[in-house]
Short mmCIF file of C-alpha atoms and ligand atoms in Angstrom, two decimals:
data_model
loop_
_atom_site.label_atom_id
_atom_site.label_comp_id
_atom_site.label_asym_id
_atom_site.label_seq_id
_atom_site.Cartn_x
_atom_site.Cartn_y
_atom_site.Cartn_z
CA MET A 1 10.98 -31.88 -6.87
CA SER A 2 8.84 -29.73 -9.20
CA ASP A 3 9.11 -26.05 -9.93
CA THR A 4 6.62 -23.48 -8.72
CA HIS A 5 6.05 -19.71 -8.61
CA PHE A 6 7.71 -17.35 -6.19
CA GLY A 7 6.11 -14.17 -7.44
CA PHE A 8 7.17 -13.92 -11.11
CA SER A 9 10.20 -16.19 -10.60
CA THR A 10 10.18 -19.94 -11.11
CA VAL A 11 11.90 -21.78 -8.27
CA ASP A 12 11.88 -25.31 -6.90
CA GLU A 13 9.29 -26.06 -4.22
CA GLN A 14 11.78 -26.18 -1.36
CA ALA A 15 13.23 -22.81 -2.38
CA LYS A 16 9.72 -21.30 -2.46
CA ALA A 17 8.95 -22.41 1.11
CA GLU A 18 12.29 -20.99 2.29
CA ARG A 19 11.81 -17.69 0.48
CA VAL A 20 8.25 -17.28 1.79
CA ARG A 21 9.62 -17.90 5.28
CA GLY A 22 12.31 -15.26 4.61
CA VAL A 23 9.66 -12.73 3.55
CA PHE A 24 7.62 -13.16 6.74
CA ASP A 25 10.68 -13.37 9.03
CA SER A 26 11.70 -10.04 7.55
CA VAL A 27 8.35 -8.24 7.78
CA ALA A 28 6.90 -9.70 11.03
CA SER A 29 7.74 -6.81 13.36
CA LYS A 30 6.40 -4.19 10.91
CA TYR A 31 3.57 -6.31 9.49
CA ASP A 32 0.62 -4.50 11.08
CA VAL A 33 1.75 -0.96 10.34
CA MET A 34 2.62 -1.98 6.77
CA ASN A 35 -0.84 -3.52 6.33
CA ASP A 36 -2.47 -0.25 7.32
CA LEU A 37 -0.19 1.84 5.11
CA MET A 38 -0.29 -0.35 2.01
CA SER A 39 -4.03 -0.95 2.01
CA LEU A 40 -4.84 2.59 3.25
CA GLY A 41 -6.59 0.86 6.14
CA LEU A 42 -8.83 -1.17 3.84
CA HIS A 43 -7.63 -4.51 5.24
CA ARG A 44 -9.62 -3.65 8.38
CA PHE A 45 -12.80 -3.35 6.34
CA TRP A 46 -12.06 -6.60 4.41
CA LYS A 47 -11.52 -8.47 7.68
CA ALA A 48 -14.58 -6.93 9.37
CA TYR A 49 -16.67 -8.02 6.37
CA THR A 50 -15.23 -11.55 6.69
CA VAL A 51 -16.05 -11.65 10.40
CA GLY A 52 -19.62 -10.54 9.59
CA VAL A 53 -20.03 -13.30 7.00
CA ALA A 54 -18.51 -15.87 9.40
CA ARG A 55 -21.31 -15.36 11.95
CA VAL A 56 -19.38 -17.32 14.60
CA ARG A 57 -21.78 -18.54 17.28
CA PRO A 58 -21.25 -19.39 20.95
CA GLY A 59 -19.65 -22.83 21.22
CA ASP A 60 -18.19 -22.84 17.68
CA VAL A 61 -14.79 -24.45 17.14
CA VAL A 62 -12.79 -22.29 14.72
CA LEU A 63 -9.41 -22.72 13.01
CA ASP A 64 -7.56 -19.70 11.63
CA ILE A 65 -4.82 -20.82 9.22
CA ALA A 66 -1.91 -18.51 8.32
CA GLY A 67 -3.28 -16.38 11.14
CA GLY A 68 -0.19 -14.18 11.39
CA THR A 69 -0.66 -11.30 13.80
CA GLY A 70 -4.07 -12.65 14.83
CA ASP A 71 -6.68 -10.17 13.52
CA LEU A 72 -9.27 -12.83 12.63
CA ALA A 73 -8.59 -15.07 15.65
CA ARG A 74 -9.08 -12.06 17.90
CA ALA A 75 -12.37 -11.13 16.24
CA PHE A 76 -13.70 -14.72 16.36
CA ALA A 77 -12.84 -15.27 20.03
CA GLY A 78 -15.61 -13.02 21.39
CA PRO A 79 -18.57 -14.63 19.59
CA ALA A 80 -17.18 -18.20 20.08
CA GLY A 81 -17.26 -17.47 23.81
CA ALA A 82 -16.08 -19.59 26.70
CA ARG A 83 -17.83 -22.72 25.36
CA GLY A 84 -16.13 -22.38 21.97
CA LEU A 85 -12.52 -22.52 20.85
CA VAL A 86 -10.47 -20.47 18.38
CA VAL A 87 -7.16 -21.98 17.28
CA HIS A 88 -4.65 -19.48 15.89
CA THR A 89 -2.02 -21.06 13.60
CA ASP A 90 0.78 -20.06 11.24
CA ILE A 91 3.81 -21.75 9.66
CA ASN A 92 6.09 -18.86 10.59
CA GLU A 93 7.34 -18.56 14.15
CA ALA A 94 8.04 -14.80 13.98
CA MET A 95 4.51 -14.06 12.73
CA LEU A 96 2.94 -16.48 15.21
CA ARG A 97 4.79 -14.82 18.12
CA GLN A 98 3.59 -11.37 17.04
CA GLY A 99 0.05 -12.74 16.89
CA ARG A 100 0.24 -14.52 20.23
CA ASP A 101 1.57 -11.34 21.89
CA ARG A 102 -1.21 -9.24 20.39
CA LEU A 103 -3.83 -11.77 21.51
CA LEU A 104 -2.40 -11.71 25.04
CA ASP A 105 -2.39 -7.90 24.98
CA ALA A 106 -6.11 -8.11 24.16
CA GLY A 107 -6.61 -10.40 27.17
CA LEU A 108 -7.10 -13.53 25.05
CA VAL A 109 -5.34 -16.80 25.81
CA LEU A 110 -5.87 -18.90 22.69
CA PRO A 111 -3.83 -21.84 21.45
CA SER A 112 -1.23 -20.45 18.99
CA LEU A 113 0.18 -23.37 17.03
CA LEU A 114 2.99 -23.56 14.51
CA CYS A 115 1.55 -25.53 11.60
CA ASP A 116 1.58 -25.83 7.84
CA GLY A 117 -1.74 -25.19 6.11
CA GLU A 118 -0.84 -27.93 3.62
CA SER A 119 -0.63 -30.61 6.32
CA LEU A 120 -2.91 -29.86 9.26
CA PRO A 121 -2.30 -31.71 12.55
CA PHE A 122 -6.02 -32.01 13.37
CA ALA A 123 -8.47 -34.90 13.20
CA THR A 124 -10.99 -35.10 10.37
CA GLY A 125 -14.23 -33.21 11.09
CA SER A 126 -12.90 -31.12 14.00
CA PHE A 127 -14.03 -27.57 13.12
CA ASP A 128 -17.24 -25.64 12.47
CA LEU A 129 -15.36 -22.90 10.62
CA VAL A 130 -11.92 -22.60 9.00
CA SER A 131 -10.51 -19.26 7.84
CA VAL A 132 -7.42 -18.30 5.87
CA ALA A 133 -6.78 -14.60 5.21
CA PHE A 134 -4.06 -13.57 2.75
CA GLY A 135 -2.34 -16.91 3.37
CA LEU A 136 -3.38 -19.30 0.58
CA ARG A 137 -1.42 -17.25 -1.98
CA ASN A 138 1.81 -18.12 -0.20
CA MET A 139 1.21 -21.87 -0.12
CA THR A 140 2.97 -24.08 -2.66
CA HIS A 141 0.33 -26.80 -3.08
CA LYS A 142 -2.95 -24.88 -2.96
CA GLU A 143 -5.10 -27.88 -3.96
CA LYS A 144 -3.57 -29.91 -1.13
CA ALA A 145 -4.12 -27.07 1.36
CA LEU A 146 -7.78 -26.70 0.32
CA ALA A 147 -8.30 -30.46 0.63
CA GLU A 148 -6.81 -30.34 4.13
CA MET A 149 -9.13 -27.46 5.05
CA ALA A 150 -12.10 -29.50 3.80
CA ARG A 151 -10.92 -32.56 5.72
CA VAL A 152 -10.73 -30.85 9.12
CA LEU A 153 -14.20 -29.25 8.74
CA LYS A 154 -17.33 -30.95 10.03
CA PRO A 155 -19.90 -31.76 7.31
CA GLY A 156 -21.78 -28.50 6.69
CA GLY A 157 -18.83 -26.52 8.09
CA ARG A 158 -17.61 -23.47 6.23
CA LEU A 159 -14.27 -22.37 4.81
CA LEU A 160 -13.62 -18.63 4.41
CA VAL A 161 -10.76 -17.71 2.08
CA LEU A 162 -9.97 -13.99 2.06
CA GLU A 163 -7.35 -13.26 -0.57
CA PHE A 164 -6.19 -10.77 -3.18
CA SER A 165 -7.88 -11.51 -6.47
CA LYS A 166 -8.40 -10.13 -9.96
CA VAL A 167 -9.28 -6.46 -9.94
CA ALA A 168 -11.98 -5.07 -12.28
CA ALA A 169 -10.53 -4.17 -15.70
CA PRO A 170 -11.00 -0.35 -15.52
CA LEU A 171 -8.84 -0.24 -12.38
CA ALA A 172 -6.14 -2.64 -13.56
CA LYS A 173 -3.62 -0.06 -14.85
CA ALA A 174 -3.79 2.17 -11.78
CA TYR A 175 -3.61 -0.86 -9.51
CA ASP A 176 -0.52 -2.19 -11.34
CA TRP A 177 1.16 1.20 -11.09
CA TYR A 178 0.45 1.38 -7.35
CA SER A 179 1.55 -2.22 -6.77
CA PHE A 180 4.86 -2.08 -8.61
CA ASN A 181 5.89 1.52 -7.94
CA VAL A 182 4.43 2.54 -4.59
CA LEU A 183 4.30 -0.70 -2.57
CA PRO A 184 8.00 -1.63 -2.80
CA ARG A 185 8.93 1.99 -1.92
CA ILE A 186 6.74 1.98 1.19
CA GLY A 187 8.27 -1.41 2.06
CA ARG A 188 11.79 0.00 1.71
CA TRP A 189 11.10 3.15 3.75
CA VAL A 190 9.04 1.64 6.55
CA ALA A 191 10.17 -1.97 6.84
CA GLY A 192 13.63 -1.58 5.25
CA ASP A 193 12.66 -4.27 2.74
CA GLY A 194 11.38 -3.38 -0.73
CA GLU A 195 11.90 -6.88 -2.14
CA SER A 196 9.33 -8.55 0.14
CA TYR A 197 6.73 -6.06 -1.00
CA ARG A 198 7.66 -6.62 -4.65
CA TYR A 199 7.01 -10.33 -3.93
CA LEU A 200 3.59 -9.34 -2.51
CA ALA A 201 2.66 -7.53 -5.74
CA GLU A 202 3.96 -10.36 -7.94
CA SER A 203 2.35 -13.15 -5.90
CA ILE A 204 -1.05 -11.46 -6.30
CA ARG A 205 -0.67 -11.53 -10.11
CA VAL A 206 0.05 -15.28 -10.22
CA HIS A 207 -2.68 -16.24 -7.73
CA PRO A 208 -5.82 -17.92 -9.18
CA ASP A 209 -8.61 -15.47 -10.04
CA GLN A 210 -12.12 -15.61 -8.55
CA GLU A 211 -13.54 -18.28 -10.86
CA THR A 212 -10.43 -20.47 -10.79
CA LEU A 213 -10.30 -20.48 -7.00
CA LYS A 214 -14.01 -21.24 -6.84
CA ALA A 215 -13.48 -24.27 -9.11
CA MET A 216 -10.50 -25.39 -7.00
CA MET A 217 -12.63 -25.23 -3.85
CA LYS A 218 -15.36 -27.31 -5.46
CA THR A 219 -12.80 -29.93 -6.47
CA ALA A 220 -11.46 -29.94 -2.90
CA GLY A 221 -14.86 -30.96 -1.50
CA PHE A 222 -16.91 -27.79 -1.09
CA GLY A 223 -20.38 -28.44 -2.53
CA HIS A 224 -21.35 -24.78 -2.64
CA VAL A 225 -19.02 -21.81 -3.02
CA ASP A 226 -20.02 -18.13 -2.92
CA VAL A 227 -17.68 -15.37 -4.08
CA HIS A 228 -17.87 -11.87 -2.58
CA ASN A 229 -15.82 -9.29 -4.50
CA LEU A 230 -14.53 -6.51 -2.27
CA SER A 231 -13.07 -3.19 -3.42
CA ALA A 232 -13.75 -4.00 -7.10
CA GLY A 233 -12.06 -7.39 -6.87
CA VAL A 234 -8.81 -6.19 -5.31
CA VAL A 235 -9.79 -8.80 -2.73
CA ALA A 236 -12.33 -11.62 -2.83
CA LEU A 237 -13.91 -13.60 -0.02
CA HIS A 238 -14.70 -17.18 -1.06
CA VAL A 239 -17.10 -19.01 1.23
CA GLY A 240 -17.28 -22.78 0.74
CA ILE A 241 -19.64 -25.20 2.47
CA LYS A 242 -18.26 -28.68 3.01
CA CYS A 243 -20.56 -31.38 1.58
N1 LIG B 301 -3.88 -13.84 8.20
C1 LIG B 301 -3.04 -12.71 8.58
C2 LIG B 301 -3.68 -11.43 8.12
O1 LIG B 301 -4.64 -11.50 7.35
O2 LIG B 301 -3.20 -10.36 8.50
C3 LIG B 301 -1.62 -12.87 8.04
C4 LIG B 301 -1.50 -12.88 6.55
S1 LIG B 301 0.19 -12.83 5.98
C5 LIG B 301 0.07 -11.90 4.50
C6 LIG B 301 0.41 -14.44 5.33
C7 LIG B 301 0.73 -15.48 6.37
O3 LIG B 301 0.72 -16.77 5.74
C8 LIG B 301 2.12 -15.33 7.01
O4 LIG B 301 1.99 -15.19 8.39
C9 LIG B 301 2.83 -16.62 6.62
O5 LIG B 301 3.74 -17.09 7.57
C10 LIG B 301 1.65 -17.57 6.43
N2 LIG B 301 1.93 -18.77 5.63
C11 LIG B 301 2.64 -18.86 4.49
N3 LIG B 301 2.69 -20.15 4.07
C12 LIG B 301 1.98 -20.87 4.97
C13 LIG B 301 1.67 -22.25 5.09
N4 LIG B 301 2.08 -23.16 4.19
N5 LIG B 301 0.92 -22.64 6.14
C14 LIG B 301 0.48 -21.76 7.07
N6 LIG B 301 0.76 -20.44 7.01
C15 LIG B 301 1.49 -20.00 5.97
#
């Protein structure tokens, strides 16, 4: 088995999967409030922008990978309508349960499926749109995951990857200070877990930057890839069209 990153640490691949599971088991019940606190509410804007770019239409069949507490699945369900289908998935049972409960609270009965983004249990060419928000960073084999996302899309279908990315140089120092000093403290006070939020900050630094991810998506089978920088590159939305 090869080694891989877990934040700034190098661990074997099995250990990474277990530690990522540990992070999300630990934060699941406080995930939404932490998202609002840590991003100062900006994650709502990043997701609303993604939903706008997605332009889901009535009858569309949509897959949300690493869907967690269900923000994107919930937003896609309305426009997909009764003729469409939105499938909410995650590898982590605790996160998936939180998401399923929130979807039910919003009056939405969607399929919530436990599945690994690196090995999708869907037939080739099943979906009009695939989304993955803040999930790709946690996957061990990103090339494999992107190839799976391409496989399950119909030709001409679109993949939306919303993820932390490389921030513009003038903001880098302030952003590092916030990430390594403030985030773990908020994690400790609110979620009782500073380490998971240190992992968050570290995993962002070892994630591919905008251009690298764009190249990876092209290699995975996306003929055209657009990159939308949000909040000066703190986050980027990559939109790939399957050839
Ligand atoms: N998409 C949600 C959002 O934007 O709020 C949740 C994002 S949360 C930061 C990352 C999610 O990725 C977690 O729910 C975690 O369980 C999931 N995840 C990690 N590795 C995964 C994998 N290999 N396949 C599917 N989901 C995975």
